[in-house]
Amino acid sequence: MSDLTVSQIKGRRRLYLALSTLALLFLGLIYAFSMFAGPITSAFGLDKAAVALTFNIMMITFCIGAVVGSQIDAKMGVRGSLIVAAVLFFLGFAGTGLFGDGNIVVLYLFYGTFGGLGVGIGYNTIVATTNVWFPDKVGFSSGVLMMGFGLGSLVLGTLSVNLIPSFGLGTVFAAIGIVTAVVVFALALLLNRPPATIVAVMAPEKATASGYDPGDEDAALKTPAFYVYWIWAIIVIAIGLATIGNCASDAQLVGIDATFATLLVGLVSTCNGLARIVIGIVYDKTNVKTTMLIDGLVAVAATFCIVGAFVTGISALYIAGTFCCGFCYGGVPVVASAFSRQRFGSKNYPLNLSLANFAIAFGSLLNIVVSSAVGGAENRLAVFAVMAVLSVAATINVLPFSKIWNRDMAMLEKRRSSASQ
């Protein structure tokens, strides 16, 4: 594969990007839990609050799965990692459908744990492998992949929920498990890592004569840039989860009727998906600093609009705020993917990507802490007032990040120049 021409690389990576996006569309079904929660509660006779906890379990196991996936990838390769992901996803959905009736532990174990681990492993392996084929357009490839993952719940989740009344929850969940496992397994047979010369061929300005990537020398957890990035990501994720998780109920609190409130959930998911393409293009056209600043400012707009809606009762403000929230939340995984590749190289990219995405777990915990501290469902205004303050802090945080980033880029360029001499 090392002697592939530019045209052959372009053709192959377009195919991989399309197939990877399709696989992520199916894996993204795990995030349709807000749609599945009602049918699960009714069909299995479970407590609503207990069922809701499944989402938080899944968010945490997703992050753990991403880290585990990076290690499986290192030992078993892309194919082995994706096969493990396919099996775990199948167990997650099929197991829930077949054994979940009346048993909340089964829901936590299969959907929350097996499903979350499978998606985390598959997501990390697919993104880490496919993105390396695009050293010249890492933002664009990240955006396309994240769009597929983000729209999975909207497109396939909606279809699946509509099939439940006709076929039953167990049958639909078993079918989801089978079809998704087949799609991911098929990708496992086709997806390969790029040739070692990919940077020299597709992005020669970033290459050295020896193929040396200076970012490979640095461990993410030992660099200040990673932690300062994490602060920004954790806050924006918490804001996104605070809105997305309660969008329909919050909309009704500001006077939006139930029918449009349900539609609003889908519209926010659409903004989430579209943002991933837009943010990816912005990243490629500008840099990580500008992208984080723009996304942070959108988060500020989101929280202030929602606070304004709760104070004034103007529903249009809430709608605008949720759209902005969906956008800023959708931008985070794109930045995480591109940032990890650009700053820390390709050698340990699967591990570094999984660590960057661990901000999702901490963002989920931050959302829970803020909600619990101010009254949660009983005081949504206070929740978003705190989130508004945090959004400003996240945006200001881009300033120290920019200084560290400039210093790191200068250091990497110095290493690259020394290696070329």
mmCIF file of C-alpha atoms in Angstrom, residues 177-374:
data_model
loop_
_atom_site.group_PDB
_atom_site.id
_atom_site.type_symbol
_atom_site.label_atom_id
_atom_site.label_comp_id
_atom_site.label_asym_id
_atom_site.label_seq_id
_atom_site.Cartn_x
_atom_site.Cartn_y
_atom_site.Cartn_z
ATOM 1 C CA GLY A 177 -28.335 -5.146 17.239
ATOM 2 C CA ILE A 178 -28.106 -7.514 14.262
ATOM 3 C CA VAL A 179 -28.098 -4.887 11.495
ATOM 4 C CA THR A 180 -25.582 -2.622 13.236
ATOM 5 C CA ALA A 181 -23.275 -5.537 14.022
ATOM 6 C CA VAL A 182 -23.351 -6.585 10.347
ATOM 7 C CA VAL A 183 -22.547 -3.039 9.169
ATOM 8 C CA VAL A 184 -19.633 -2.657 11.605
ATOM 9 C CA PHE A 185 -18.340 -6.152 10.809
ATOM 10 C CA ALA A 186 -18.403 -5.333 7.075
ATOM 11 C CA LEU A 187 -16.384 -2.175 7.758
ATOM 12 C CA ALA A 188 -13.915 -4.278 9.766
ATOM 13 C CA LEU A 189 -13.199 -6.318 6.640
ATOM 14 C CA LEU A 190 -12.507 -3.232 4.511
ATOM 15 C CA LEU A 191 -11.036 -0.433 6.631
ATOM 16 C CA ASN A 192 -7.240 -0.247 6.785
ATOM 17 C CA ARG A 193 -4.687 2.189 8.095
ATOM 18 C CA PRO A 194 -3.097 4.478 5.479
ATOM 19 C CA PRO A 195 0.448 4.021 4.159
ATOM 20 C CA ALA A 196 3.246 5.467 6.263
ATOM 21 C CA THR A 197 3.863 8.055 3.539
ATOM 22 C CA ILE A 198 0.362 9.549 3.755
ATOM 23 C CA VAL A 199 1.528 12.864 5.230
ATOM 24 C CA ALA A 200 4.354 13.271 2.715
ATOM 25 C CA VAL A 201 1.998 12.541 -0.195
ATOM 26 C CA MET A 202 -1.125 14.460 0.873
ATOM 27 C CA ALA A 203 0.296 17.192 3.145
ATOM 28 C CA PRO A 204 3.967 17.630 2.208
ATOM 29 C CA GLU A 205 4.198 20.936 4.073
ATOM 30 C CA LYS A 206 3.706 18.978 7.322
ATOM 31 C CA ALA A 207 6.138 16.191 6.480
ATOM 32 C CA THR A 208 9.810 15.607 7.087
ATOM 33 C CA ALA A 209 12.142 13.584 4.899
ATOM 34 C CA SER A 210 12.104 10.696 7.369
ATOM 35 C CA GLY A 211 8.337 10.788 7.949
ATOM 36 C CA TYR A 212 8.997 11.957 11.513
ATOM 37 C CA ASP A 213 5.987 13.537 13.249
ATOM 38 C CA PRO A 214 7.165 15.731 16.153
ATOM 39 C CA GLY A 215 3.827 15.476 17.948
ATOM 40 C CA ASP A 216 4.414 11.743 18.452
ATOM 41 C CA GLU A 217 6.964 12.527 21.168
ATOM 42 C CA ASP A 218 4.437 14.116 23.543
ATOM 43 C CA ALA A 219 2.027 12.305 25.862
ATOM 44 C CA ALA A 220 -1.305 14.116 26.087
ATOM 45 C CA LEU A 221 -1.655 13.712 29.850
ATOM 46 C CA LYS A 222 1.751 15.335 30.394
ATOM 47 C CA THR A 223 1.040 18.539 28.482
ATOM 48 C CA PRO A 224 -0.699 21.702 29.773
ATOM 49 C CA ALA A 225 -2.470 22.174 26.425
ATOM 50 C CA PHE A 226 -4.486 19.006 26.958
ATOM 51 C CA TYR A 227 -5.834 20.023 30.359
ATOM 52 C CA VAL A 228 -6.657 23.568 29.303
ATOM 53 C CA TYR A 229 -8.492 22.123 26.298
ATOM 54 C CA TRP A 230 -10.325 19.721 28.612
ATOM 55 C CA ILE A 231 -11.697 22.600 30.725
ATOM 56 C CA TRP A 232 -13.263 24.162 27.633
ATOM 57 C CA ALA A 233 -14.647 20.850 26.358
ATOM 58 C CA ILE A 234 -16.114 19.724 29.703
ATOM 59 C CA ILE A 235 -18.049 22.975 30.122
ATOM 60 C CA VAL A 236 -19.444 23.051 26.575
ATOM 61 C CA ILE A 237 -20.447 19.390 26.833
ATOM 62 C CA ALA A 238 -22.216 20.028 30.156
ATOM 63 C CA ILE A 239 -24.153 22.892 28.561
ATOM 64 C CA GLY A 240 -25.144 20.681 25.665
ATOM 65 C CA LEU A 241 -26.311 17.843 27.889
ATOM 66 C CA ALA A 242 -28.277 20.215 30.130
ATOM 67 C CA THR A 243 -30.254 21.346 27.101
ATOM 68 C CA ILE A 244 -30.512 18.210 24.983
ATOM 69 C CA GLY A 245 -31.498 15.945 27.865
ATOM 70 C CA ASN A 246 -34.460 18.126 28.861
ATOM 71 C CA CYS A 247 -35.306 19.919 25.640
ATOM 72 C CA ALA A 248 -38.932 18.782 25.268
ATOM 73 C CA SER A 249 -39.916 19.384 28.899
ATOM 74 C CA ASP A 250 -38.079 22.727 29.156
ATOM 75 C CA ALA A 251 -39.734 23.932 25.938
ATOM 76 C CA GLN A 252 -43.154 23.394 27.483
ATOM 77 C CA LEU A 253 -42.126 25.411 30.539
ATOM 78 C CA VAL A 254 -41.736 28.497 28.316
ATOM 79 C CA GLY A 255 -45.074 28.028 26.589
ATOM 80 C CA ILE A 256 -44.229 25.817 23.607
ATOM 81 C CA ASP A 257 -46.905 23.196 22.918
ATOM 82 C CA ALA A 258 -46.059 19.517 23.342
ATOM 83 C CA THR A 259 -46.164 18.705 19.620
ATOM 84 C CA PHE A 260 -43.640 21.359 18.630
ATOM 85 C CA ALA A 261 -41.546 20.576 21.727
ATOM 86 C CA THR A 262 -41.123 17.028 20.436
ATOM 87 C CA LEU A 263 -40.243 18.333 16.971
ATOM 88 C CA LEU A 264 -37.734 20.699 18.561
ATOM 89 C CA VAL A 265 -35.731 17.728 19.852
ATOM 90 C CA GLY A 266 -35.218 16.579 16.266
ATOM 91 C CA LEU A 267 -34.361 20.089 15.074
ATOM 92 C CA VAL A 268 -31.716 20.437 17.766
ATOM 93 C CA SER A 269 -30.232 17.101 16.668
ATOM 94 C CA THR A 270 -30.140 18.446 13.114
ATOM 95 C CA CYS A 271 -28.216 21.524 14.291
ATOM 96 C CA ASN A 272 -25.904 19.173 16.156
ATOM 97 C CA GLY A 273 -25.197 17.193 12.979
ATOM 98 C CA LEU A 274 -24.788 20.190 10.678
ATOM 99 C CA ALA A 275 -22.475 21.901 13.145
ATOM 100 C CA ARG A 276 -20.020 19.053 12.813
ATOM 101 C CA ILE A 277 -19.497 19.789 9.129
ATOM 102 C CA VAL A 278 -19.372 23.566 9.658
ATOM 103 C CA ILE A 279 -16.957 23.363 12.583
ATOM 104 C CA GLY A 280 -14.749 20.944 10.638
ATOM 105 C CA ILE A 281 -14.517 23.368 7.708
ATOM 106 C CA VAL A 282 -13.835 26.287 10.070
ATOM 107 C CA TYR A 283 -11.053 24.260 11.682
ATOM 108 C CA ASP A 284 -9.402 23.580 8.318
ATOM 109 C CA LYS A 285 -9.768 27.207 7.183
ATOM 110 C CA THR A 286 -8.540 28.770 10.435
ATOM 111 C CA ASN A 287 -7.052 26.933 13.441
ATOM 112 C CA VAL A 288 -8.027 25.238 16.685
ATOM 113 C CA LYS A 289 -7.937 28.520 18.648
ATOM 114 C CA THR A 290 -10.412 30.288 16.396
ATOM 115 C CA THR A 291 -12.659 27.236 16.240
ATOM 116 C CA MET A 292 -12.804 26.913 20.030
ATOM 117 C CA LEU A 293 -13.495 30.635 20.394
ATOM 118 C CA ILE A 294 -16.375 30.554 17.900
ATOM 119 C CA ASP A 295 -17.872 27.462 19.508
ATOM 120 C CA GLY A 296 -17.502 29.026 22.955
ATOM 121 C CA LEU A 297 -19.263 32.218 21.864
ATOM 122 C CA VAL A 298 -22.120 30.130 20.445
ATOM 123 C CA ALA A 299 -22.365 28.431 23.868
ATOM 124 C CA VAL A 300 -22.605 31.845 25.508
ATOM 125 C CA ALA A 301 -25.377 32.836 23.107
ATOM 126 C CA ALA A 302 -27.157 29.533 23.783
ATOM 127 C CA THR A 303 -27.220 29.850 27.564
ATOM 128 C CA PHE A 304 -28.115 33.551 27.616
ATOM 129 C CA CYS A 305 -30.993 32.989 25.196
ATOM 130 C CA ILE A 306 -32.356 30.143 27.309
ATOM 131 C CA VAL A 307 -32.021 32.160 30.509
ATOM 132 C CA GLY A 308 -33.828 35.017 28.760
ATOM 133 C CA ALA A 309 -36.601 32.637 27.711
ATOM 134 C CA PHE A 310 -37.168 31.435 31.275
ATOM 135 C CA VAL A 311 -37.173 35.007 32.601
ATOM 136 C CA THR A 312 -39.429 36.544 29.943
ATOM 137 C CA GLY A 313 -41.430 33.564 28.726
ATOM 138 C CA ILE A 314 -40.505 34.390 25.102
ATOM 139 C CA SER A 315 -40.494 31.010 23.390
ATOM 140 C CA ALA A 316 -38.516 32.273 20.381
ATOM 141 C CA LEU A 317 -35.554 32.894 22.683
ATOM 142 C CA TYR A 318 -35.676 29.308 23.876
ATOM 143 C CA ILE A 319 -35.813 27.968 20.323
ATOM 144 C CA ALA A 320 -32.817 30.112 19.315
ATOM 145 C CA GLY A 321 -30.950 29.009 22.433
ATOM 146 C CA THR A 322 -31.506 25.311 21.783
ATOM 147 C CA PHE A 323 -30.365 25.654 18.175
ATOM 148 C CA CYS A 324 -27.174 27.370 19.352
ATOM 149 C CA CYS A 325 -26.755 24.726 22.018
ATOM 150 C CA GLY A 326 -27.061 21.898 19.529
ATOM 151 C CA PHE A 327 -24.487 23.653 17.365
ATOM 152 C CA CYS A 328 -21.877 24.217 20.090
ATOM 153 C CA TYR A 329 -22.312 20.689 21.466
ATOM 154 C CA GLY A 330 -21.851 19.230 17.984
ATOM 155 C CA GLY A 331 -18.601 21.147 17.559
ATOM 156 C CA VAL A 332 -16.807 19.596 20.536
ATOM 157 C CA PRO A 333 -16.123 16.073 19.149
ATOM 158 C CA VAL A 334 -14.860 17.605 15.895
ATOM 159 C CA VAL A 335 -12.402 19.815 17.766
ATOM 160 C CA ALA A 336 -11.387 16.863 19.974
ATOM 161 C CA SER A 337 -10.642 14.713 16.937
ATOM 162 C CA ALA A 338 -8.708 17.358 15.004
ATOM 163 C CA PHE A 339 -6.901 18.740 18.062
ATOM 164 C CA SER A 340 -5.685 15.279 19.123
ATOM 165 C CA ARG A 341 -4.314 14.549 15.649
ATOM 166 C CA GLN A 342 -2.678 17.925 15.058
ATOM 167 C CA ARG A 343 -1.078 18.345 18.473
ATOM 168 C CA PHE A 344 -0.078 14.776 19.369
ATOM 169 C CA GLY A 345 0.576 13.161 15.980
ATOM 170 C CA SER A 346 -0.641 9.898 14.503
ATOM 171 C CA LYS A 347 1.406 7.293 16.366
ATOM 172 C CA ASN A 348 -0.729 7.324 19.523
ATOM 173 C CA TYR A 349 -3.773 8.962 17.966
ATOM 174 C CA PRO A 350 -6.329 6.304 19.056
ATOM 175 C CA LEU A 351 -5.293 6.672 22.713
ATOM 176 C CA ASN A 352 -5.069 10.467 22.612
ATOM 177 C CA LEU A 353 -8.466 10.730 20.915
ATOM 178 C CA SER A 354 -10.044 8.527 23.579
ATOM 179 C CA LEU A 355 -8.523 10.681 26.320
ATOM 180 C CA ALA A 356 -9.779 13.882 24.699
ATOM 181 C CA ASN A 357 -13.258 12.381 24.459
ATOM 182 C CA PHE A 358 -13.218 11.464 28.136
ATOM 183 C CA ALA A 359 -14.369 15.046 28.599
ATOM 184 C CA ILE A 360 -17.828 13.646 27.767
ATOM 185 C CA ALA A 361 -17.906 11.697 31.041
ATOM 186 C CA PHE A 362 -16.745 14.684 33.070
ATOM 187 C CA GLY A 363 -19.168 16.964 31.224
ATOM 188 C CA SER A 364 -21.982 14.584 32.141
ATOM 189 C CA LEU A 365 -20.899 14.627 35.784
ATOM 190 C CA LEU A 366 -20.660 18.448 35.756
ATOM 191 C CA ASN A 367 -24.205 18.650 34.404
ATOM 192 C CA ILE A 368 -25.431 16.335 37.186
ATOM 193 C CA VAL A 369 -23.591 18.322 39.877
ATOM 194 C CA VAL A 370 -24.933 21.686 38.703
ATOM 195 C CA SER A 371 -28.457 20.338 38.354
ATOM 196 C CA SER A 372 -28.405 18.722 41.804
ATOM 197 C CA ALA A 373 -26.909 21.776 43.466
ATOM 198 C CA VAL A 374 -29.611 24.200 42.308
#
